């Protein structure tokens, strides 16, 4: 009997690991106590993968019934965006109770993810949206709709096994379809949606362009459904946008900070300009360390701006992508390693490609092997480090509670300049002194 039980558990674990989407659908019809018991037997990541793929209505039922130990284990392993969207569906009392059970840092992330900026799509959306799977039939969908008589369902949001929005169907399209038709087959084209962090202006533009009755809201890089903006909220957004435009026409402006006086502008900007001046002296000091090398090989001065410039541009690209990802909540700072690894690899590959062209140009200009070699190695290294730094700086500033938009570029410019100068001039000095190579 024990052997049979062990074999059964092993089979369940393999099923959860290999087919999380199918496992989630199986749990939808499993009694709540048994479903929780099955989830509890899985390791954190595996259980989280299945729980993330559950129908949100079912997930909330299980969330309300699970004990604190399982809740903490699941929420520590789950995708932050999915976890926050499920918590947002709870009543305020239950939500407060659940947040209190989490570690303070994770609870803070959940609160931040559930509180969208004023005027954003996430702020005006309804997170209690019924979600339908692409493999559900029209008959199954209509049966589920009848079980929610209190909900206003005009459009059906259809998602894939990973929770990403796949289609939006009108209730009429589902009602006139054949009972056995799958929802994924009824879609007539890609769905119209908006990002949770998008502005009210974008919501109104989509409303006017597509004459929408409702608008799905997605979040994260994988397009997971967060909620829906219903018709009355769309109308309110259009009304507010019209009033804002009237204010703009009379010169008040929607963003009063743009019209602030020069005293305020100086007070906000001058401290960072002073910091920038200090970091510029730091970069100058890095160059001064190799004054003798530059005096001996004047050709280095020609290519020094090339190395620093390419490193700066590479870092700026990584900075822009990472800052945008943080602003749109595509990831949280604790997921830094994945972003840093991607940017390091991207910087290395781009550095190889740029170094090949730059070293060829240096060879044609100088006629020596030493200068192109130094230039190539330095460029690969500096661009790799610049890309990594461009990703790390906004993540660190965000983790410290600072605004990356205000100071990230200042720190990035200093780091990329110093890395570019030291790698190029340092390598040139090493090769000239140790190997006697002509530059």
XYZ file of C-alpha atoms in Angstrom:
439
model
C 0.000 0.000 0.000
C 2.863 2.312 0.807
C 4.550 1.548 -2.503
C 1.337 2.335 -4.392
C 0.984 5.633 -2.551
C 4.605 6.558 -3.316
C 4.163 5.694 -6.973
C 1.002 7.777 -7.102
C 2.763 10.770 -5.544
C 5.646 10.411 -8.003
C 3.184 10.358 -10.893
C 1.418 13.457 -9.601
C 4.728 15.305 -9.191
C 5.745 14.411 -12.752
C 2.347 15.556 -14.037
C 2.617 18.903 -12.235
C 6.178 19.410 -13.523
C 5.608 18.451 -17.164
C 2.052 19.689 -17.716
C 1.302 22.644 -15.381
C -1.512 23.921 -17.622
C -3.272 20.572 -17.699
C -2.741 20.186 -13.954
C -4.357 23.587 -13.375
C -7.410 22.570 -15.405
C -7.649 19.304 -13.454
C -7.590 21.221 -10.154
C -10.501 23.360 -11.364
C -12.890 20.457 -10.820
C -11.146 18.931 -7.797
C -12.771 19.530 -4.376
C -11.057 22.360 -2.504
C -9.515 20.259 0.303
C -8.078 17.745 -2.176
C -6.816 20.503 -4.478
C -4.997 22.196 -1.605
C -3.539 18.881 -0.504
C -2.194 18.226 -4.006
C -0.670 21.716 -4.218
C 0.891 21.337 -0.784
C 2.726 18.158 -1.825
C 4.619 20.012 -4.570
C 7.810 22.002 -4.165
C 7.439 25.788 -4.214
C 8.279 26.556 -7.844
C 6.249 23.661 -9.227
C 3.196 24.500 -7.127
C 3.513 28.167 -8.116
C 3.613 27.343 -11.833
C 0.348 25.435 -11.532
C -1.344 27.976 -9.261
C -0.463 30.811 -11.649
C -2.318 28.987 -14.431
C -5.539 28.451 -12.484
C -8.659 30.305 -13.476
C -8.545 33.425 -11.245
C -11.977 32.736 -9.760
C -10.858 29.240 -8.778
C -7.497 30.524 -7.527
C -9.234 33.001 -5.213
C -11.415 30.231 -3.765
C -8.292 28.187 -2.997
C -6.478 31.274 -1.711
C -9.226 31.987 0.803
C -9.195 28.362 2.009
C -5.447 27.707 2.303
C -3.508 28.027 5.541
C -0.837 30.647 6.160
C 2.084 28.247 5.735
C 1.047 27.214 2.221
C 0.153 30.812 1.373
C 3.588 32.140 2.342
C 5.358 29.345 0.451
C 3.310 29.892 -2.699
C 3.545 33.683 -2.712
C 7.323 33.610 -2.248
C 7.663 31.528 -5.431
C 4.944 33.025 -7.632
C 5.296 35.722 -10.262
C 4.774 39.026 -8.448
C 2.286 40.388 -10.966
C 0.054 37.306 -10.835
C 0.268 37.155 -7.048
C -0.727 40.816 -6.696
C -3.629 40.490 -9.144
C -5.039 37.561 -7.149
C -4.721 39.438 -3.856
C -6.511 42.397 -5.443
C -9.560 40.169 -5.939
C -9.941 39.551 -2.206
C -12.101 41.655 0.061
C -10.179 44.448 1.835
C -10.329 42.545 5.143
C -9.001 39.281 3.692
C -6.366 41.153 1.698
C -5.061 42.905 4.804
C -4.944 39.609 6.682
C -3.030 37.882 3.904
C -0.548 40.725 3.496
C 0.169 40.640 7.223
C 1.204 36.996 6.875
C 3.893 37.796 4.288
C 7.452 38.994 4.965
C 7.490 42.796 5.078
C 9.513 43.191 1.887
C 7.241 40.914 -0.144
C 4.136 42.520 1.347
C 5.504 45.916 0.321
C 5.958 44.708 -3.247
C 2.399 43.394 -3.300
C 1.025 46.718 -2.057
C 3.044 48.612 -4.656
C 1.868 46.353 -7.466
C -1.749 46.732 -6.386
C -1.542 50.540 -6.245
C -1.290 51.972 -9.730
C -0.394 55.631 -10.376
C -3.139 58.190 -10.722
C -4.438 58.384 -14.274
C -3.120 54.975 -15.296
C -5.140 52.169 -16.855
C -4.469 49.971 -13.835
C -6.100 52.486 -11.514
C -9.438 52.510 -13.340
C -9.629 48.797 -14.217
C -11.817 46.194 -12.528
C -9.579 43.326 -11.388
C -12.558 40.991 -10.783
C -12.799 39.884 -14.389
C -13.983 36.432 -15.444
C -11.307 34.648 -17.441
C -11.883 31.893 -19.981
C -9.364 29.441 -21.423
C -8.740 28.989 -25.154
C -9.615 25.292 -24.863
C -13.017 25.867 -23.251
C -15.998 25.240 -25.490
C -18.777 27.747 -26.107
C -21.168 25.565 -24.114
C -18.794 25.403 -21.130
C -18.291 29.162 -21.235
C -22.034 29.863 -21.270
C -22.533 27.469 -18.372
C -19.915 29.347 -16.359
C -21.496 32.703 -17.221
C -24.848 31.468 -15.882
C -23.123 30.619 -12.606
C -22.161 34.311 -12.175
C -25.547 36.067 -12.504
C -24.321 39.025 -10.447
C -21.476 39.873 -12.841
C -21.743 42.129 -15.863
C -20.228 40.090 -18.665
C -20.436 41.643 -22.125
C -17.050 40.551 -23.464
C -15.186 37.330 -22.703
C -11.449 37.621 -22.071
C -9.797 34.444 -23.347
C -6.314 33.498 -22.141
C -3.837 30.733 -22.937
C -2.407 28.239 -20.463
C 0.140 30.818 -19.258
C -2.515 33.424 -18.478
C -1.599 35.674 -21.422
C -4.480 37.393 -23.207
C -5.278 35.515 -26.416
C -8.641 36.901 -27.592
C -11.639 39.021 -26.648
C -15.044 37.662 -27.706
C -18.438 39.298 -27.428
C -21.157 37.421 -25.605
C -23.117 37.260 -28.858
C -20.222 35.555 -30.668
C -20.148 32.838 -28.030
C -23.938 32.495 -27.833
C -24.369 31.877 -31.591
C -21.380 29.532 -31.882
C -21.737 25.772 -32.010
C -21.701 24.266 -28.489
C -18.520 22.315 -29.183
C -16.566 25.221 -30.721
C -13.487 26.127 -28.700
C -13.097 29.769 -27.703
C -9.620 29.957 -29.178
C -11.074 29.120 -32.593
C -13.724 31.848 -32.463
C -11.264 34.755 -32.385
C -11.385 36.950 -35.494
C -8.088 38.739 -34.900
C -5.604 39.868 -32.258
C -7.207 41.439 -29.185
C -7.129 45.136 -28.409
C -5.682 45.778 -24.960
C -3.753 48.311 -22.920
C -0.839 47.998 -20.497
C -1.663 48.514 -16.830
C 0.818 51.398 -16.567
C -0.428 53.124 -19.721
C -1.863 56.591 -19.377
C -5.492 57.619 -19.530
C -4.748 59.270 -22.874
C -3.865 55.898 -24.400
C -7.073 54.400 -23.035
C -9.126 57.150 -24.666
C -7.260 56.787 -27.969
C -8.101 53.081 -28.086
C -11.707 53.814 -27.120
C -12.083 56.281 -29.979
C -10.228 54.155 -32.535
C -12.041 50.865 -31.889
C -15.422 51.961 -30.422
C -14.955 49.634 -27.461
C -17.483 48.569 -24.849
C -14.667 47.295 -22.596
C -10.893 47.194 -22.690
C -8.681 44.414 -21.254
C -5.666 45.472 -19.197
C -2.490 43.396 -19.246
C 0.708 43.626 -17.260
C 4.247 42.342 -17.433
C 6.343 41.311 -20.372
C 4.264 38.171 -21.000
C 0.950 40.021 -21.367
C -0.918 38.441 -18.456
C -4.451 39.670 -17.998
C -4.761 41.976 -14.955
C -8.306 43.245 -15.302
C -10.748 45.035 -17.560
C -11.833 48.643 -17.984
C -15.599 48.568 -18.294
C -17.743 50.907 -20.362
C -18.599 53.360 -17.589
C -14.923 53.694 -16.656
C -14.061 54.263 -20.323
C -16.661 57.031 -20.517
C -15.308 58.619 -17.329
C -11.769 58.476 -18.735
C -12.914 60.209 -21.915
C -14.708 62.883 -19.872
C -11.629 63.554 -17.729
C -9.431 63.678 -20.811
C -11.703 66.248 -22.418
C -11.621 68.438 -19.305
C -7.827 68.152 -19.155
C -7.619 69.305 -22.761
C -9.727 72.364 -21.896
C -7.364 73.173 -19.041
C -4.419 72.872 -21.418
C -6.061 75.227 -23.900
C -6.204 78.025 -21.327
C -2.554 77.569 -20.428
C -2.763 75.853 -17.030
C -1.349 72.560 -18.248
C -1.982 69.049 -16.993
C 1.475 68.836 -15.429
C 2.048 71.923 -13.331
C 5.662 70.963 -12.676
C 6.462 71.864 -16.264
C 5.316 75.419 -15.512
C 7.108 75.769 -12.195
C 9.272 78.812 -11.614
C 13.029 78.900 -12.271
C 13.842 78.915 -8.542
C 12.244 75.496 -8.109
C 13.979 74.186 -11.243
C 17.380 75.349 -9.974
C 16.792 73.891 -6.521
C 15.891 70.482 -8.012
C 18.588 70.320 -10.688
C 21.640 72.051 -9.221
C 22.533 69.380 -6.620
C 22.669 66.683 -9.290
C 24.718 68.937 -11.571
C 27.210 69.334 -8.726
C 27.324 65.556 -8.354
C 27.877 65.284 -12.092
C 30.791 67.725 -11.838
C 32.395 65.569 -9.156
C 31.993 62.416 -11.219
C 33.474 64.204 -14.249
C 36.612 64.949 -12.207
C 36.734 61.256 -11.327
C 36.755 60.325 -15.017
C 39.434 62.959 -15.668
C 41.540 61.467 -12.872
C 41.302 58.056 -14.546
C 42.772 59.537 -17.720
C 45.491 61.357 -15.768
C 46.764 58.018 -14.441
C 47.934 57.178 -17.946
C 49.354 60.552 -18.911
C 52.757 59.073 -19.783
C 51.217 56.425 -22.034
C 49.170 59.018 -23.920
C 52.251 61.233 -24.334
C 54.208 58.266 -25.690
C 51.481 56.946 -28.000
C 49.481 59.914 -29.213
C 47.367 57.655 -31.430
C 45.577 56.499 -28.292
C 44.022 59.936 -27.884
C 42.362 59.566 -31.282
C 40.464 56.415 -30.323
C 39.823 57.199 -26.662
C 36.477 58.969 -27.379
C 35.437 56.022 -29.564
C 35.751 53.520 -26.707
C 34.096 55.796 -24.147
C 31.344 56.795 -26.568
C 30.432 53.234 -27.496
C 30.430 52.208 -23.841
C 28.219 55.167 -22.980
C 25.710 54.400 -25.743
C 25.608 50.724 -24.790
C 24.975 51.581 -21.159
C 22.285 54.097 -22.114
C 20.441 51.433 -24.118
C 20.487 49.009 -21.199
C 19.470 51.794 -18.822
C 16.471 52.760 -20.980
C 15.215 49.187 -21.366
C 15.658 48.355 -17.677
C 14.102 51.609 -16.456
C 11.130 51.058 -18.733
C 10.751 47.509 -17.428
C 10.766 48.783 -13.849
C 8.295 51.550 -14.659
C 5.908 49.141 -16.408
C 6.447 46.579 -13.617
C 7.628 43.927 -16.037
C 9.927 42.732 -13.256
C 10.839 43.595 -9.680
C 14.335 44.344 -8.316
C 14.649 40.905 -6.725
C 14.597 39.426 -10.265
C 17.741 41.398 -11.061
C 19.917 38.432 -11.977
C 17.916 37.487 -15.067
C 17.985 41.051 -16.398
C 21.682 41.488 -15.597
C 22.592 38.215 -17.318
C 20.677 39.189 -20.456
C 22.282 42.627 -20.643
C 25.774 41.253 -20.035
C 25.366 38.772 -22.882
C 23.883 41.421 -25.174
C 26.750 43.820 -24.396
C 29.334 41.115 -25.057
C 27.876 40.136 -28.447
C 27.415 43.757 -29.506
C 30.952 44.478 -28.318
C 32.361 41.713 -30.517
C 30.530 43.037 -33.568
C 31.553 46.668 -32.967
C 35.128 45.699 -32.051
C 35.549 43.886 -35.371
C 34.644 46.987 -37.371
C 36.556 49.399 -35.112
C 39.757 47.333 -35.082
C 39.681 47.027 -38.869
C 39.391 50.813 -39.154
C 42.237 51.239 -36.652
C 44.431 48.845 -38.618
C 43.810 50.665 -41.908
C 44.584 53.988 -40.193
C 47.649 52.992 -38.156
C 49.117 50.065 -40.085
C 50.046 48.331 -36.805
C 48.665 45.278 -35.014
C 48.966 46.567 -31.457
C 46.481 49.442 -31.611
C 43.662 47.437 -33.266
C 44.183 44.610 -30.764
C 44.033 46.957 -27.768
C 41.002 48.695 -29.233
C 39.143 45.430 -29.879
C 39.730 43.894 -26.447
C 38.960 47.135 -24.658
C 35.760 47.676 -26.609
C 34.412 44.187 -25.909
C 35.163 44.540 -22.193
C 33.892 48.101 -21.801
C 30.666 47.492 -23.735
C 29.938 44.327 -21.753
C 30.477 46.119 -18.455
C 28.550 49.180 -19.616
C 25.528 47.083 -20.568
C 25.651 45.308 -17.216
C 26.028 48.614 -15.353
C 23.150 50.177 -17.280
C 20.912 47.398 -15.999
C 22.190 47.312 -12.426
C 22.086 51.055 -11.637
C 18.297 51.599 -12.005
C 17.609 48.321 -10.191
C 19.774 49.383 -7.237
C 18.260 52.873 -7.141
C 14.746 51.427 -7.216
C 15.594 48.965 -4.433
C 16.850 51.921 -2.371
C 13.620 53.811 -2.955
C 15.167 56.393 -5.307
C 13.859 57.541 -8.679
C 16.138 56.140 -11.443
C 15.001 58.828 -13.882
C 16.516 61.544 -11.717
C 20.084 60.318 -11.228
C 20.762 57.050 -13.058
C 22.260 58.719 -16.135
C 24.762 60.661 -14.014
C 26.133 57.537 -12.367
C 26.068 55.627 -15.643
C 28.072 58.279 -17.506
C 30.783 58.205 -14.859
C 31.017 54.427 -14.718
C 31.103 53.958 -18.494
C 33.718 56.712 -18.935
C 35.958 55.276 -16.242
C 35.581 51.716 -17.542
C 36.277 52.804 -21.108
C 39.291 54.966 -20.222
C 40.887 52.503 -17.804
C 40.363 49.422 -19.978
C 41.716 51.105 -23.133
C 44.637 52.998 -21.633
C 45.415 50.315 -19.052
C 45.622 47.577 -21.660
C 47.732 49.787 -23.912
C 50.141 50.461 -21.037
C 50.342 46.775 -20.167
C 51.073 45.679 -23.721
C 53.623 48.414 -24.313
C 55.535 47.784 -21.071
C 55.276 44.013 -20.831
C 55.468 42.985 -24.468
C 57.039 46.012 -26.082
C 54.269 46.087 -28.667
C 54.175 49.081 -30.947
C 51.003 51.121 -30.937
